[in-house]
Amino acid sequence: VQLQASGGGLVQAGGSLRLSCTISGFSLGNLAVAWFRQAPGKEREGTSYSSGGGRTTTYYSDSVKGRFSISRDNAKNTVYLQMNSLKPEDTGTYYCARFSGSHPIAGTWATPSQYESWGRGTQVTVSS
């Protein structure tokens, strides 16, 4: 299974971007996928999560709740991250990864060690 993030770029504060995570080698349908980001000198941070299966569950970090939205198109094997009202502190490299288990224990979805198949990230830069 391979995941590849794309869609990053340079945007002014208050602007929007949509990132795409394309999955190859496996059907997205039953995969749980999350978006992480990492700023220089900081730890990797989970921003959003989407479960697999017929009934999708989503989680967001407090820092992006209400501004970011994760969605999935199983037919296209792609997970999206719509980012609105961007702030300079959203700057970083964004990665998508698949959850290695069936479903995270409550409150642990943002732990990077629970994920695998990390693709090459895409850079997001928000200017003030």
PDB file of C-alpha atoms in Angstrom:
ATOM      1  CA  VAL A   1       0.000   0.000   0.000  1.00  0.00           C
ATOM      2  CA  GLN A   2       1.335   3.424  -0.936  1.00  0.00           C
ATOM      3  CA  LEU A   3      -0.055   6.825  -0.034  1.00  0.00           C
ATOM      4  CA  GLN A   4       0.951  10.048  -1.750  1.00  0.00           C
ATOM      5  CA  ALA A   5       0.014  13.531  -0.601  1.00  0.00           C
ATOM      6  CA  SER A   6      -0.282  16.422  -3.025  1.00  0.00           C
ATOM      7  CA  GLY A   7      -1.881  19.829  -3.389  1.00  0.00           C
ATOM      8  CA  GLY A   8       0.275  21.945  -1.104  1.00  0.00           C
ATOM      9  CA  GLY A   9       1.432  25.433  -1.920  1.00  0.00           C
ATOM     10  CA  LEU A  10       1.827  28.995  -0.761  1.00  0.00           C
ATOM     11  CA  VAL A  11      -1.305  30.809   0.390  1.00  0.00           C
ATOM     12  CA  GLN A  12      -2.080  33.974   2.316  1.00  0.00           C
ATOM     13  CA  ALA A  13      -3.580  33.850   5.767  1.00  0.00           C
ATOM     14  CA  GLY A  14      -7.324  33.406   5.521  1.00  0.00           C
ATOM     15  CA  GLY A  15      -7.050  31.469   2.288  1.00  0.00           C
ATOM     16  CA  SER A  16      -7.869  27.874   1.438  1.00  0.00           C
ATOM     17  CA  LEU A  17      -6.160  24.808   0.047  1.00  0.00           C
ATOM     18  CA  ARG A  18      -7.313  21.277  -0.695  1.00  0.00           C
ATOM     19  CA  LEU A  19      -4.856  18.456  -0.241  1.00  0.00           C
ATOM     20  CA  SER A  20      -5.242  15.040  -1.842  1.00  0.00           C
ATOM     21  CA  CYS A  21      -3.975  11.690  -0.619  1.00  0.00           C
ATOM     22  CA  THR A  22      -3.961   9.092  -3.357  1.00  0.00           C
ATOM     23  CA  ILE A  23      -3.833   5.445  -2.320  1.00  0.00           C
ATOM     24  CA  SER A  24      -2.396   2.752  -4.548  1.00  0.00           C
ATOM     25  CA  GLY A  25      -2.053  -0.981  -4.067  1.00  0.00           C
ATOM     26  CA  PHE A  26      -5.168  -1.353  -1.911  1.00  0.00           C
ATOM     27  CA  SER A  27      -8.796  -0.333  -1.931  1.00  0.00           C
ATOM     28  CA  LEU A  28      -9.506   2.722   0.196  1.00  0.00           C
ATOM     29  CA  GLY A  29     -12.899   1.443   1.284  1.00  0.00           C
ATOM     30  CA  ASN A  30     -11.819  -0.238   4.523  1.00  0.00           C
ATOM     31  CA  LEU A  31      -8.731   1.851   5.252  1.00  0.00           C
ATOM     32  CA  ALA A  32      -8.610   4.369   8.071  1.00  0.00           C
ATOM     33  CA  VAL A  33      -6.497   7.338   7.001  1.00  0.00           C
ATOM     34  CA  ALA A  34      -5.229  10.405   8.820  1.00  0.00           C
ATOM     35  CA  TRP A  35      -3.549  13.654   7.912  1.00  0.00           C
ATOM     36  CA  PHE A  36      -0.543  14.785   9.916  1.00  0.00           C
ATOM     37  CA  ARG A  37       1.641  17.837   9.679  1.00  0.00           C
ATOM     38  CA  GLN A  38       5.108  18.694  10.830  1.00  0.00           C
ATOM     39  CA  ALA A  39       6.651  22.118  11.177  1.00  0.00           C
ATOM     40  CA  PRO A  40      10.433  22.570  11.353  1.00  0.00           C
ATOM     41  CA  GLY A  41      11.716  21.701  14.812  1.00  0.00           C
ATOM     42  CA  LYS A  42       8.349  20.378  15.967  1.00  0.00           C
ATOM     43  CA  GLU A  43       6.873  16.934  16.408  1.00  0.00           C
ATOM     44  CA  ARG A  44       4.531  15.441  13.892  1.00  0.00           C
ATOM     45  CA  GLU A  45       0.954  16.433  14.745  1.00  0.00           C
ATOM     46  CA  GLY A  46      -2.257  14.671  13.809  1.00  0.00           C
ATOM     47  CA  THR A  47      -4.830  17.017  12.295  1.00  0.00           C
ATOM     48  CA  SER A  48      -7.659  14.819  11.067  1.00  0.00           C
ATOM     49  CA  TYR A  49      -8.766  11.210  10.778  1.00  0.00           C
ATOM     50  CA  SER A  50     -11.284   9.302   8.691  1.00  0.00           C
ATOM     51  CA  SER A  51     -12.274   5.741   9.450  1.00  0.00           C
ATOM     52  CA  GLY A  52     -12.900   3.094   6.817  1.00  0.00           C
ATOM     53  CA  GLY A  53     -15.900   0.872   6.368  1.00  0.00           C
ATOM     54  CA  GLY A  54     -19.487   1.739   5.626  1.00  0.00           C
ATOM     55  CA  ARG A  55     -19.994   4.347   8.360  1.00  0.00           C
ATOM     56  CA  THR A  56     -17.255   6.966   8.380  1.00  0.00           C
ATOM     57  CA  THR A  57     -16.072   8.452  11.659  1.00  0.00           C
ATOM     58  CA  THR A  58     -13.958  11.611  11.631  1.00  0.00           C
ATOM     59  CA  TYR A  59     -11.785  13.233  14.267  1.00  0.00           C
ATOM     60  CA  TYR A  60     -10.021  16.590  14.291  1.00  0.00           C
ATOM     61  CA  SER A  61      -7.408  18.178  16.459  1.00  0.00           C
ATOM     62  CA  ASP A  62      -8.526  21.204  18.431  1.00  0.00           C
ATOM     63  CA  SER A  63      -6.168  23.406  16.421  1.00  0.00           C
ATOM     64  CA  VAL A  64      -7.994  22.726  13.122  1.00  0.00           C
ATOM     65  CA  LYS A  65     -11.534  21.898  14.229  1.00  0.00           C
ATOM     66  CA  GLY A  66     -14.055  24.012  12.355  1.00  0.00           C
ATOM     67  CA  ARG A  67     -11.522  24.999   9.677  1.00  0.00           C
ATOM     68  CA  PHE A  68     -10.362  21.689   8.190  1.00  0.00           C
ATOM     69  CA  SER A  69     -12.541  18.964   6.735  1.00  0.00           C
ATOM     70  CA  ILE A  70     -11.479  15.439   5.797  1.00  0.00           C
ATOM     71  CA  SER A  71     -13.424  13.533   3.169  1.00  0.00           C
ATOM     72  CA  ARG A  72     -12.938  10.483   1.012  1.00  0.00           C
ATOM     73  CA  ASP A  73     -13.856   9.334  -2.477  1.00  0.00           C
ATOM     74  CA  ASN A  74     -13.594   5.568  -2.416  1.00  0.00           C
ATOM     75  CA  ALA A  75     -14.163   5.331  -6.174  1.00  0.00           C
ATOM     76  CA  LYS A  76     -11.089   7.470  -6.760  1.00  0.00           C
ATOM     77  CA  ASN A  77      -9.125   5.881  -3.910  1.00  0.00           C
ATOM     78  CA  THR A  78      -8.436   9.375  -2.618  1.00  0.00           C
ATOM     79  CA  VAL A  79      -8.755  11.144   0.722  1.00  0.00           C
ATOM     80  CA  TYR A  80      -9.014  14.925   0.761  1.00  0.00           C
ATOM     81  CA  LEU A  81      -8.225  17.579   3.324  1.00  0.00           C
ATOM     82  CA  GLN A  82     -10.046  20.854   2.751  1.00  0.00           C
ATOM     83  CA  MET A  83      -8.288  23.584   4.694  1.00  0.00           C
ATOM     84  CA  ASN A  84     -10.066  26.910   5.147  1.00  0.00           C
ATOM     85  CA  SER A  85      -9.251  30.060   7.116  1.00  0.00           C
ATOM     86  CA  LEU A  86      -5.597  29.137   7.047  1.00  0.00           C
ATOM     87  CA  LYS A  87      -3.240  30.636   9.583  1.00  0.00           C
ATOM     88  CA  PRO A  88       0.555  31.036   9.551  1.00  0.00           C
ATOM     89  CA  GLU A  89       0.754  28.374  12.264  1.00  0.00           C
ATOM     90  CA  ASP A  90      -0.728  25.873   9.798  1.00  0.00           C
ATOM     91  CA  THR A  91       2.543  26.013   7.883  1.00  0.00           C
ATOM     92  CA  GLY A  92       4.328  22.685   7.621  1.00  0.00           C
ATOM     93  CA  THR A  93       4.757  19.521   5.641  1.00  0.00           C
ATOM     94  CA  TYR A  94       1.518  17.563   5.455  1.00  0.00           C
ATOM     95  CA  TYR A  95       1.497  13.779   5.316  1.00  0.00           C
ATOM     96  CA  CYS A  96      -1.181  11.171   4.976  1.00  0.00           C
ATOM     97  CA  ALA A  97      -0.872   7.715   6.461  1.00  0.00           C
ATOM     98  CA  ARG A  98      -3.031   4.681   7.070  1.00  0.00           C
ATOM     99  CA  PHE A  99      -3.979   3.423  10.498  1.00  0.00           C
ATOM    100  CA  SER A 100      -2.335   0.084  11.139  1.00  0.00           C
ATOM    101  CA  GLY A 101      -5.175  -1.398  13.214  1.00  0.00           C
ATOM    102  CA  SER A 102      -8.930  -1.580  12.866  1.00  0.00           C
ATOM    103  CA  HIS A 103      -9.905   1.465  14.932  1.00  0.00           C
ATOM    104  CA  PRO A 104      -7.953   3.653  17.360  1.00  0.00           C
ATOM    105  CA  ILE A 105      -8.598   3.534  21.075  1.00  0.00           C
ATOM    106  CA  ALA A 106     -10.518   6.615  22.159  1.00  0.00           C
ATOM    107  CA  GLY A 107      -8.280   9.666  22.254  1.00  0.00           C
ATOM    108  CA  THR A 108      -5.306   8.045  20.527  1.00  0.00           C
ATOM    109  CA  TRP A 109      -6.076   8.554  16.856  1.00  0.00           C
ATOM    110  CA  ALA A 110      -3.391  11.244  16.509  1.00  0.00           C
ATOM    111  CA  THR A 111      -0.476   9.073  17.668  1.00  0.00           C
ATOM    112  CA  PRO A 112       1.924   8.722  14.718  1.00  0.00           C
ATOM    113  CA  SER A 113       3.286   5.348  15.844  1.00  0.00           C
ATOM    114  CA  GLN A 114      -0.109   3.781  15.090  1.00  0.00           C
ATOM    115  CA  TYR A 115       0.221   4.575  11.398  1.00  0.00           C
ATOM    116  CA  GLU A 116       2.149   3.149   8.485  1.00  0.00           C
ATOM    117  CA  SER A 117       2.628   3.620   4.750  1.00  0.00           C
ATOM    118  CA  TRP A 118       3.693   7.225   5.196  1.00  0.00           C
ATOM    119  CA  GLY A 119       3.988   8.867   1.833  1.00  0.00           C
ATOM    120  CA  ARG A 120       6.133  11.785   0.830  1.00  0.00           C
ATOM    121  CA  GLY A 121       4.556  14.922   2.241  1.00  0.00           C
ATOM    122  CA  THR A 122       3.389  18.092   0.583  1.00  0.00           C
ATOM    123  CA  GLN A 123       4.498  21.520   1.769  1.00  0.00           C
ATOM    124  CA  VAL A 124       1.948  24.084   2.923  1.00  0.00           C
ATOM    125  CA  THR A 125       3.123  27.616   3.594  1.00  0.00           C
ATOM    126  CA  VAL A 126       0.763  30.257   4.940  1.00  0.00           C
ATOM    127  CA  SER A 127       2.021  33.809   4.800  1.00  0.00           C
ATOM    128  CA  SER A 128       0.814  36.514   7.165  1.00  0.00           C
TER     129      SER A 128
END
